[in-house]
Short mmCIF file of C-alpha atoms in Angstrom, two decimals:
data_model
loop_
_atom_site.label_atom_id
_atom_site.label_comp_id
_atom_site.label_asym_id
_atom_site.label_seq_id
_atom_site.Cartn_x
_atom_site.Cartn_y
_atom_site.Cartn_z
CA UNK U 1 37.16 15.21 -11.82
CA UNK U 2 37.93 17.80 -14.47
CA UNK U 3 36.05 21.87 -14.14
CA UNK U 4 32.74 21.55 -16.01
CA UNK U 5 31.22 24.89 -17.48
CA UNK U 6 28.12 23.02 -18.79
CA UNK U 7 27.37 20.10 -16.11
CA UNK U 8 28.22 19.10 -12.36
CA UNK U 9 29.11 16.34 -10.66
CA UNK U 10 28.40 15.56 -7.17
CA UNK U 11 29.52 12.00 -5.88
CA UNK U 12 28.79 10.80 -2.32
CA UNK U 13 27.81 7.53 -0.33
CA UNK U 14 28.48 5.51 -3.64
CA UNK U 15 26.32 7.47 -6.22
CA UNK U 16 27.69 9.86 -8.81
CA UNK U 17 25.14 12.03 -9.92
CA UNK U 18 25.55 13.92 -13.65
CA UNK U 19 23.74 17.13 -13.81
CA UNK U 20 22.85 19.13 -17.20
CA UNK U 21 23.64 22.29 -15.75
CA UNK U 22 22.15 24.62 -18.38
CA UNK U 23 18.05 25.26 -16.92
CA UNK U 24 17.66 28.58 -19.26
CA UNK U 25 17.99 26.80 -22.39
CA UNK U 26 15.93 23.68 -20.65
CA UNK U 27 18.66 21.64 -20.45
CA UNK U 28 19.37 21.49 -24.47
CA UNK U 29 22.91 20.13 -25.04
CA UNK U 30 25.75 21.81 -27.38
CA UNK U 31 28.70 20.16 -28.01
CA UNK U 32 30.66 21.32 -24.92
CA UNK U 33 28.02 19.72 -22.89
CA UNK U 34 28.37 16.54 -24.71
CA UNK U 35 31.96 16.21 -24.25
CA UNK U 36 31.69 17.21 -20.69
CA UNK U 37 28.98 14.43 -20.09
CA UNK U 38 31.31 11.55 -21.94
CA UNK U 39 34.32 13.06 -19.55
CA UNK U 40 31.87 12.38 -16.58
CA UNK U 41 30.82 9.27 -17.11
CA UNK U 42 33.77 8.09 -18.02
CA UNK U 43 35.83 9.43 -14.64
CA UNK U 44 32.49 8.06 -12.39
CA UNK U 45 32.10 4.78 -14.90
CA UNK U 46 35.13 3.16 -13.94
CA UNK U 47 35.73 4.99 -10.16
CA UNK U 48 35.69 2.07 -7.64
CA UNK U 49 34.06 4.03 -5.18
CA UNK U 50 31.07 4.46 -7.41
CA UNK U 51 28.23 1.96 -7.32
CA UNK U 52 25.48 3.52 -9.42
CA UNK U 53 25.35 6.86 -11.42
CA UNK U 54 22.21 9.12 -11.63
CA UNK U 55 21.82 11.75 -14.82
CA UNK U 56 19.46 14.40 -14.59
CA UNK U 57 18.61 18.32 -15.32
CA UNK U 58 19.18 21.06 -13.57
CA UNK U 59 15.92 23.06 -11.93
CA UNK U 60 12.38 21.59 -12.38
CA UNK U 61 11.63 22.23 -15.88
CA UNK U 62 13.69 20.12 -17.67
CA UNK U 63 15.57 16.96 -18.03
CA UNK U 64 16.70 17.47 -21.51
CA UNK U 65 15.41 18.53 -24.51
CA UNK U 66 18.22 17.21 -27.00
CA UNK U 67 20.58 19.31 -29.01
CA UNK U 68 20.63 23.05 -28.68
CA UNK U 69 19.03 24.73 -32.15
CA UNK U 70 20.32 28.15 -31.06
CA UNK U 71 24.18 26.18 -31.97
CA UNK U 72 22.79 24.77 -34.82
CA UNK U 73 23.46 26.34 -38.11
CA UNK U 74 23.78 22.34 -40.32
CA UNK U 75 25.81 21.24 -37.87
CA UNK U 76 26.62 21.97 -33.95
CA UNK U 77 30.30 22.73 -34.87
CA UNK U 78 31.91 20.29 -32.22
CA UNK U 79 33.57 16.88 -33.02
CA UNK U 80 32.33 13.76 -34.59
CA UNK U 81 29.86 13.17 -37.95
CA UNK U 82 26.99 16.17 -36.87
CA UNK U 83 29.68 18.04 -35.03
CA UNK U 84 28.00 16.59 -31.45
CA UNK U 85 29.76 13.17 -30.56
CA UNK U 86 26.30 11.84 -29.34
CA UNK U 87 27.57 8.27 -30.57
CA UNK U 88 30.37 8.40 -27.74
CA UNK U 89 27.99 9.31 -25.14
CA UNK U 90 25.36 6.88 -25.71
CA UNK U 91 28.26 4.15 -26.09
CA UNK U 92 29.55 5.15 -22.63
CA UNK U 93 26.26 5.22 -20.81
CA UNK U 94 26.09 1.50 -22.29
CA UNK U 95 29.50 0.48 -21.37
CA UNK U 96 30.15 1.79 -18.26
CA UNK U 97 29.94 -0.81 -15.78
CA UNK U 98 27.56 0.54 -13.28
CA UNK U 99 23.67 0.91 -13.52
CA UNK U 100 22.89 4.06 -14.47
CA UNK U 101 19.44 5.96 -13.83
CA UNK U 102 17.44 8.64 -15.33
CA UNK U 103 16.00 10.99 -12.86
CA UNK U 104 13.66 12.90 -15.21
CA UNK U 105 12.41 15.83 -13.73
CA UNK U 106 10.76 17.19 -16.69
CA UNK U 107 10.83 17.94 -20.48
CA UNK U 108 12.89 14.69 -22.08
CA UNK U 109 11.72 15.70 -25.59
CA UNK U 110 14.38 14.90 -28.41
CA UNK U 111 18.02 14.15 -27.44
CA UNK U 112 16.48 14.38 -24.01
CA UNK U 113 14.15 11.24 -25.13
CA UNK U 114 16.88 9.28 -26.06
CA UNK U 115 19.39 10.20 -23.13
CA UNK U 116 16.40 8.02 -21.19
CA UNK U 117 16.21 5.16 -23.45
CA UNK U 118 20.17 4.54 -23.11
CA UNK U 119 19.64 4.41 -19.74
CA UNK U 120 19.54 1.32 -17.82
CA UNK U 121 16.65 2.78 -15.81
CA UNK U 122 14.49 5.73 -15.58
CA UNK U 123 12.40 7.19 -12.36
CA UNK U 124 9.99 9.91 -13.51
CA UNK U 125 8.29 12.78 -11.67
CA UNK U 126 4.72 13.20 -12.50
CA UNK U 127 5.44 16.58 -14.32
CA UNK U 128 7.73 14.84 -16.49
CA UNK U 129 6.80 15.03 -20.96
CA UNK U 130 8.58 12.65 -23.05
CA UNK U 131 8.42 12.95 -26.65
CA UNK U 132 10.42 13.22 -29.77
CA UNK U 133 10.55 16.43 -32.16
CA UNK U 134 13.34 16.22 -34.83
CA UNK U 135 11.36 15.72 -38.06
CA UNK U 136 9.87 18.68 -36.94
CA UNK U 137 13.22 20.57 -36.98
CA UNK U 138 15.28 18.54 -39.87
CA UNK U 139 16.42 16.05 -37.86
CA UNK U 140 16.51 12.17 -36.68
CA UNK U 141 18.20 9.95 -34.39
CA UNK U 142 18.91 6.45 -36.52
CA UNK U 143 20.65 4.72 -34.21
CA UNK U 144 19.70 4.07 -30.54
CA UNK U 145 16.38 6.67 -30.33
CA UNK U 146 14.80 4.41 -33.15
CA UNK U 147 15.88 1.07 -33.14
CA UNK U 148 16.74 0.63 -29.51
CA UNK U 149 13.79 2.94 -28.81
CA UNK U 150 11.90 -0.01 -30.30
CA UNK U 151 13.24 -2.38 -28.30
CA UNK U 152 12.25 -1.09 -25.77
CA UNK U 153 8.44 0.48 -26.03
CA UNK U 154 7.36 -1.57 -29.06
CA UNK U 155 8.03 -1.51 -33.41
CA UNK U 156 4.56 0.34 -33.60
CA UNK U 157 4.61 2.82 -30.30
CA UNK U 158 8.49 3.55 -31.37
CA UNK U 159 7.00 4.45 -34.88
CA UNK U 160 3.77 6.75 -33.55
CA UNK U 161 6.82 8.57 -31.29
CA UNK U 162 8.33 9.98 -34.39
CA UNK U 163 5.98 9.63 -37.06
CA UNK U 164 4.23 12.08 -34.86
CA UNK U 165 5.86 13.76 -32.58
CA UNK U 166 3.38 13.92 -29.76
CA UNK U 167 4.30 14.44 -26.25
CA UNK U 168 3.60 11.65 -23.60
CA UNK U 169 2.65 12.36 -20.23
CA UNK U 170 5.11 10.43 -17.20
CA UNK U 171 1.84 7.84 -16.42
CA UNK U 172 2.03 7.59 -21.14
CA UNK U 173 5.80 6.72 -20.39
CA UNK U 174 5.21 4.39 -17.60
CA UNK U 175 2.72 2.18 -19.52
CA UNK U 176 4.51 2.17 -22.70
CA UNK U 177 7.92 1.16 -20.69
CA UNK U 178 9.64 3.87 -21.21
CA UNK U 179 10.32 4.66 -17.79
CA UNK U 180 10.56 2.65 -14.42
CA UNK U 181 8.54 4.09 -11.98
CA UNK U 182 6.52 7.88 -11.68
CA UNK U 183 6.59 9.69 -8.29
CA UNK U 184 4.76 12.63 -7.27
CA UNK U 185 7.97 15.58 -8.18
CA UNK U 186 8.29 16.45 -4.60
CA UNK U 187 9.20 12.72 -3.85
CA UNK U 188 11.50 12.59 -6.56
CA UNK U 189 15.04 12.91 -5.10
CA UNK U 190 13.35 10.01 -2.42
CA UNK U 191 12.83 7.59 -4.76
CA UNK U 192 15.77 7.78 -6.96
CA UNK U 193 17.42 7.35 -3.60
CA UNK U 194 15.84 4.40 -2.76
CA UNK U 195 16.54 2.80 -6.18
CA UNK U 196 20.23 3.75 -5.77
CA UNK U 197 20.34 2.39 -2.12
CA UNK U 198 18.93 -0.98 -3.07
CA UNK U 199 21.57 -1.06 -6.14
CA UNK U 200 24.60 -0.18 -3.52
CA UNK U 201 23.86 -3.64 -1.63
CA UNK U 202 23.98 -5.39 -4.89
CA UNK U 203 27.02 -7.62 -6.32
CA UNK U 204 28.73 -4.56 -8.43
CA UNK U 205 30.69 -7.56 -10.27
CA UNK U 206 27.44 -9.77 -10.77
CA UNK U 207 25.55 -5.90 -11.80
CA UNK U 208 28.32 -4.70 -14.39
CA UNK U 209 27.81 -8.96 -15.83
CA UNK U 210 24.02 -8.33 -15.94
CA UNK U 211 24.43 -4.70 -17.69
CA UNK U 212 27.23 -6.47 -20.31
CA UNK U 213 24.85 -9.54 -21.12
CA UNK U 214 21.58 -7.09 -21.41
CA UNK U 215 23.69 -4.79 -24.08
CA UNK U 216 25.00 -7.95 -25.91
CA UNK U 217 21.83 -8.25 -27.52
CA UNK U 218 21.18 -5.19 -29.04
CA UNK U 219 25.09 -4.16 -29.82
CA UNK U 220 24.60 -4.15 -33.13
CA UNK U 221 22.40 -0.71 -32.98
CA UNK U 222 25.74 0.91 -32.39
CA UNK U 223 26.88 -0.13 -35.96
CA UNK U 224 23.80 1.38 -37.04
CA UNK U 225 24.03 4.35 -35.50
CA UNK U 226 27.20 4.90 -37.23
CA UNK U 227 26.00 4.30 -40.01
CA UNK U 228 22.94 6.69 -39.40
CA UNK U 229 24.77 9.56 -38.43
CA UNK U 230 26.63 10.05 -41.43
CA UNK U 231 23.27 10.07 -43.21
CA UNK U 232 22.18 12.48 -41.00
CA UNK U 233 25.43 14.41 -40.99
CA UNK U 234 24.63 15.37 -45.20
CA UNK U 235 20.69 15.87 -44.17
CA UNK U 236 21.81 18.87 -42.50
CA UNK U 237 23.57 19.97 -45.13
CA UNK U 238 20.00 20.29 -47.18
CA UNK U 239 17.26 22.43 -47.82
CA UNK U 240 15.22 20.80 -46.19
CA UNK U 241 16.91 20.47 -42.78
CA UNK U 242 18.29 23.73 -42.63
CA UNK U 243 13.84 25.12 -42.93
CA UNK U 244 13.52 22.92 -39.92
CA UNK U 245 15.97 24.66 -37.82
CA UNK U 246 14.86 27.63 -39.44
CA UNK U 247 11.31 27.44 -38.68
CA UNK U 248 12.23 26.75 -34.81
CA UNK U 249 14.48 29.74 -34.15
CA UNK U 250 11.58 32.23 -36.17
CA UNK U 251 8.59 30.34 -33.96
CA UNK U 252 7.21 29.30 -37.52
CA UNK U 253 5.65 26.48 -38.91
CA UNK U 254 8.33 24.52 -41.10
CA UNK U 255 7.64 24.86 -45.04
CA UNK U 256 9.05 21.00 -45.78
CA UNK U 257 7.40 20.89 -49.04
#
């Protein structure tokens, strides 16, 4: 496994586990982390000694909360169509060949929200907020965070997410489907544990068939997203966008219109 400036990795007894290792900007990604993270996955995706993977955030704040706006100035100046190859590491959570869980600790608002809906499966702690935020700031995910979003909570919940931007509560996510299962946060590590120990015992040939036939049916997002992206990718390069991210770094309301 490569040095990592922006995540760790700890495997052991079967389960890698992916940490966002950046708690004083509450987990936000730039495009270091992201490449890191698709580096990770892709070392513990295909390792034979790995059974399950878990991705989480670092301290007790935060999961994730999406892309970094502090290293975003229309566009996050890394590789691929918004200069963050978010594409790449949604398609690896999806194609790696092991179960992988969310173990949200906290804020998953934005990127952060999406990160959990690629996953296969998501155990919350109670202090956990879920919630998307990008029209808010310019932005959008049109690829997996909508239409795979909707897949997976509903058309009209999917739409109220980012229509409005409201957060959800861990007991909101669970009901909706968003997540799994919600644990008091002191019985967090516990449970995602026990979720990974009952995985290890599985068939990993008959789990990596289960994870390929579940993705078959909504593959076609991925074409999508593509496609979304490089709509996205001349959004930032407008007015418009650049008052959202604007408006966040001066703690102002946005002036859209």
């Amino acid at each position: 496994m490569p040095e990592f400036q922006d995540i760790t990795v700890e495997t052991r007894d079967g389960v890698a586990r992916i940490t966002i290792a950046r708690p004083d900007k509450y987990n936000a990604f730039r495009a270091e982390t992201v490449e890191e993270l698709i580096a990770a996955f892709t070392a513990a995706g295909w390792d034979r000694a790995v059974g399950v993977i878990v991705l989480t955030g670092a301290g007790d704040k935060a999961f994730c909360t999406g892309g970094d706006q502090s290293s975003h100035e229309g566009g996050y100046g890394g590789r691929g169509t918004i200069g963050l190859p978010l594409e790449e590491l949604h398609t690896i959570i999806r194609d790696v060949p092991k179960p992988v869980i969310a173990r949200v600790n906290g804020f998953a608002i934005g990127g952060g929200n999406v990160l959990v809906t690629c996953c296969d499966l998501a155990v919350a702690s109670d202090r956990a907020v879920f919630g998307q935020v990008g029209p808010k700031v310019g932005s959008v995910d049109p690829g997996f965070g909508t239409a795979y979003l909707a897949r997976v909570v509903g058309e009209k919940k999917a739409r109220e997410i980012w229509f409005l931007c409201r957060r959800y509560t861990a007991a909101q996510a669970l009901e909706m489907g968003l997540v799994n299962a919600v644990v008091p946060h002191d019985s967090l590590d516990a449970e995602v544990a026990r979720w990974c120990d009952e995985i290890l015992a599985l068939s990993p040939t008959a789990l990596a068939l289960a994870k390929r036939a579940f993705n078959a049916d909504s593959e076609s997002i991925r074409g999508i997203s593509a496609l979304g992206m490089q709509a996205v990718g001349l959004f930032y390069e407008t007015e418009e966008s650049k008052e959202g991210v604007a408006a966040f770094k001066e703690k102002r309301k946005p002036r859209f219109r």
